[in-house]
Backbone as CSV, one residue per row, in Angstrom:
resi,resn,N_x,N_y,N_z,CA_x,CA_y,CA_z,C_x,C_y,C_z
1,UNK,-19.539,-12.828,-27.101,-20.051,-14.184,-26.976,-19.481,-14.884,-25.743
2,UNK,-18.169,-14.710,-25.494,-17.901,-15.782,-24.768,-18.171,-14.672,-22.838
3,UNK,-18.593,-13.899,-23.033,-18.723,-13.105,-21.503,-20.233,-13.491,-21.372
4,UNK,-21.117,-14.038,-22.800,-22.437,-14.764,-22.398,-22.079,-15.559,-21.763
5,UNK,-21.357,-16.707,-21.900,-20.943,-18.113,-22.198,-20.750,-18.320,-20.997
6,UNK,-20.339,-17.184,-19.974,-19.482,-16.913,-18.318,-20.367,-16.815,-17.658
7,UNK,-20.918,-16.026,-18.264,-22.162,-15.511,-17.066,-23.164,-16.672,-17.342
8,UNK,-23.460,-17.213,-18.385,-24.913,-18.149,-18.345,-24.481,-19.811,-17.398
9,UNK,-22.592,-19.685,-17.841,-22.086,-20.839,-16.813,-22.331,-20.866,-15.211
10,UNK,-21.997,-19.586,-14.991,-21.754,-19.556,-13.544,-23.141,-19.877,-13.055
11,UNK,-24.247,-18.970,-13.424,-25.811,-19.294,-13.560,-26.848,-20.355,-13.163
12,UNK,-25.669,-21.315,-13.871,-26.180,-22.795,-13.951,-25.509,-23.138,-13.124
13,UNK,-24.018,-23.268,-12.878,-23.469,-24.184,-11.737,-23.901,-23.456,-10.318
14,UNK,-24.465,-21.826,-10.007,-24.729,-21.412,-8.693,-26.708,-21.862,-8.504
15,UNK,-26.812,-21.999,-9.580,-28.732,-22.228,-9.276,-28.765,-22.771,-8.147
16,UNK,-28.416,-23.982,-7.599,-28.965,-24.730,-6.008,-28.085,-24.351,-5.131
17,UNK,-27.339,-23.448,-5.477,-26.908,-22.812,-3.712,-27.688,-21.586,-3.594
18,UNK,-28.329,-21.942,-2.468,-28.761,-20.649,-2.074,-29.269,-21.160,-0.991
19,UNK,-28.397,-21.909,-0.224,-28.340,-22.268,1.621,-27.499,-21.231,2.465
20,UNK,-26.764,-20.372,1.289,-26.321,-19.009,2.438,-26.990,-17.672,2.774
21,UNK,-28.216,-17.928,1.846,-28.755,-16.457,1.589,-29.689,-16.447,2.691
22,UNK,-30.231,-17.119,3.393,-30.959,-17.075,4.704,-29.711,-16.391,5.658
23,UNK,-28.703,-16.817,5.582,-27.760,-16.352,6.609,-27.196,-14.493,6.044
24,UNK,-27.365,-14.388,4.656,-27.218,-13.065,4.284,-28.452,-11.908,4.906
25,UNK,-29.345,-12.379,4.199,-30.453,-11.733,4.555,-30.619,-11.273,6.300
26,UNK,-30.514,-12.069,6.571,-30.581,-12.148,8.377,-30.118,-11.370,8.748
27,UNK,-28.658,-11.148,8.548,-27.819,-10.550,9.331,-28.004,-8.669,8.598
28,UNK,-28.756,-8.553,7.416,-28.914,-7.742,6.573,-30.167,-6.576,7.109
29,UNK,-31.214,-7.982,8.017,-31.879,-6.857,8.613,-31.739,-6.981,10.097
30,UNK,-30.877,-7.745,10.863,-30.525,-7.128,11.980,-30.070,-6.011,12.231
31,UNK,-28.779,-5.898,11.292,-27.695,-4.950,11.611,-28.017,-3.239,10.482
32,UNK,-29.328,-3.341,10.131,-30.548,-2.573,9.285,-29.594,-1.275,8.918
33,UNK,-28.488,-1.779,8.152,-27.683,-0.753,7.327,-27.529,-1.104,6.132
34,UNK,-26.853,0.154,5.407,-26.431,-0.345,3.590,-25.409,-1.711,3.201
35,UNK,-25.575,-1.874,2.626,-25.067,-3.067,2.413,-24.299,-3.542,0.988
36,UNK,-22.819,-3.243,1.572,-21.586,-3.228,0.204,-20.839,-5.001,0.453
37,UNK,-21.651,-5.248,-0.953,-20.729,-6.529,-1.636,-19.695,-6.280,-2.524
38,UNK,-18.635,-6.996,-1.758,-17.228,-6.777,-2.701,-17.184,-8.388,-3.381
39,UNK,-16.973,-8.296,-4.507,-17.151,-9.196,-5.205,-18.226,-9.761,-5.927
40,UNK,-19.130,-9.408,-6.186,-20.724,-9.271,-5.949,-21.264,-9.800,-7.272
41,UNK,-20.241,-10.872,-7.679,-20.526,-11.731,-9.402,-22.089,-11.157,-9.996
42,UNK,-23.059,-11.865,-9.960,-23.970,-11.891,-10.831,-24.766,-11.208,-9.712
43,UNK,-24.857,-10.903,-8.358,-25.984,-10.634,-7.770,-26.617,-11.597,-6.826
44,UNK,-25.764,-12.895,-6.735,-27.085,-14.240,-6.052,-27.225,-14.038,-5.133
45,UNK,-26.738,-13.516,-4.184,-26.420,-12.849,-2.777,-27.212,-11.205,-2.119
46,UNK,-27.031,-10.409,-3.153,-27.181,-9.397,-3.410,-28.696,-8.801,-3.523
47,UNK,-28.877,-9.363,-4.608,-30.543,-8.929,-5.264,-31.511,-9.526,-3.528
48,UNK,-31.696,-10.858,-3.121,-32.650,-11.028,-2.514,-32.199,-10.051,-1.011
49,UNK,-31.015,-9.702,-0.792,-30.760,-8.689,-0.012,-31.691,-7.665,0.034
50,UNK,-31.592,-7.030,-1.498,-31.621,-5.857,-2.115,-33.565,-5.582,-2.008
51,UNK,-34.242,-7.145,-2.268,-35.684,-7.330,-2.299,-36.495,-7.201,-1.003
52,UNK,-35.495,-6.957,0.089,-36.439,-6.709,1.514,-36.244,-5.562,1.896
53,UNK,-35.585,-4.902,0.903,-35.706,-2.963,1.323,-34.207,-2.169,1.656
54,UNK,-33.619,-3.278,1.420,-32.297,-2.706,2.546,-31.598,-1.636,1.239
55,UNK,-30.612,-0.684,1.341,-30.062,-0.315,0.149,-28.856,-1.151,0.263
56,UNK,-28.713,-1.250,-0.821,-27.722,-2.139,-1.839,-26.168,-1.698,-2.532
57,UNK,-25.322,-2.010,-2.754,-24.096,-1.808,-3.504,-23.394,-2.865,-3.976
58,UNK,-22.756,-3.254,-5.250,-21.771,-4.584,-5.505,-20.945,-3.491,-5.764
59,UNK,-20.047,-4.030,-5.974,-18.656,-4.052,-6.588,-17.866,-5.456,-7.562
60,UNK,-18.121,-5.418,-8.524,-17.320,-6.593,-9.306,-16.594,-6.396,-10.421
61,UNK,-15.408,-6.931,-10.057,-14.047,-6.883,-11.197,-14.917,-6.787,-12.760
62,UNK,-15.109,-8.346,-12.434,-15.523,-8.519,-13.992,-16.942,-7.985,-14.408
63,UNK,-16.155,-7.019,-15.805,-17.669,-5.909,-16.308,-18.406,-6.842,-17.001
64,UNK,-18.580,-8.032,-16.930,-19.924,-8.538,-17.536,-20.561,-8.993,-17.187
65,UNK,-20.203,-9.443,-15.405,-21.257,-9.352,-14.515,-21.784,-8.184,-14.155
66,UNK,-21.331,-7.127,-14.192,-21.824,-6.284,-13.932,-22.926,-5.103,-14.614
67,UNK,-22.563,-5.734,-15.919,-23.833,-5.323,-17.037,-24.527,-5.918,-17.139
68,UNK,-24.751,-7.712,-16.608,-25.402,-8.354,-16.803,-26.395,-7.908,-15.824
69,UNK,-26.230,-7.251,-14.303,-26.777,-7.270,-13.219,-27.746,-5.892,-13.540
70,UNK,-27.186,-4.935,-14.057,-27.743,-3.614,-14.364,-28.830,-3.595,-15.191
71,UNK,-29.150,-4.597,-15.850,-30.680,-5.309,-16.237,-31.582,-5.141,-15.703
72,UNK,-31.419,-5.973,-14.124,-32.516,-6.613,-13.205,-32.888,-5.618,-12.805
73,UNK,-34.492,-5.585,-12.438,-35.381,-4.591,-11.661,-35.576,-4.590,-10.007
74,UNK,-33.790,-4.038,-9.743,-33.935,-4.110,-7.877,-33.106,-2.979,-7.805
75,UNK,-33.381,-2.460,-6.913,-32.728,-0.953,-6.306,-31.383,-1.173,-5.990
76,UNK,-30.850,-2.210,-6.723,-29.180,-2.439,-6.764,-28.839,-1.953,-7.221
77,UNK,-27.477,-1.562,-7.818,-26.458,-1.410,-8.561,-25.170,-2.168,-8.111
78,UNK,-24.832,-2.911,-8.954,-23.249,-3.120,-9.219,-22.614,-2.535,-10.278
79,UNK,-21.493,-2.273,-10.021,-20.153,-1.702,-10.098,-19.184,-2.563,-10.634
80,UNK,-18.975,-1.998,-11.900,-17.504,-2.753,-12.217,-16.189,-1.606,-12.238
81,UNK,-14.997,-3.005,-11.255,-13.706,-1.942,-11.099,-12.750,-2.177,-11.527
């Protein structure tokens, strides 16, 4: 219950940022290589990376972001370590 409780928090307090992911993406298909997120919480960063073709990797401590992420239908994977 309470690793819902984490993940549905963070969820809600990250919904309106996503003024860095233009700057992720960008640099994602300039530099048109794989692409390893260390730290890689829920994916917010990650997935729309992951949605313009590029291949993908997270890495995140906490395993309930990382089961939470292994859900979604994108050629990601994160990793819990």
């Amino acid at each position: 219950k309470m690793t819902e409780y984490r993940s549905y928090l963070y969820r809600l307090l990250t919904q309106e940022l996503e003024n860095d992911i233009p700057f992720f993406t960008e640099q994602a298909m300039i530099h048109q290589g794989p692409v390893l997120e260390l730290g890689a919480g829920l994916g917010r960063t990650l997935f729309p990376i992951s949605e313009l073709g590029c291949i993908t990797t997270g890495l995140e401590k906490g395993s309930f972001d990382a089961g939470h992420n292994n859900q979604r239908c994108f050629p990601s994977k994160i990793w819990s370590v």
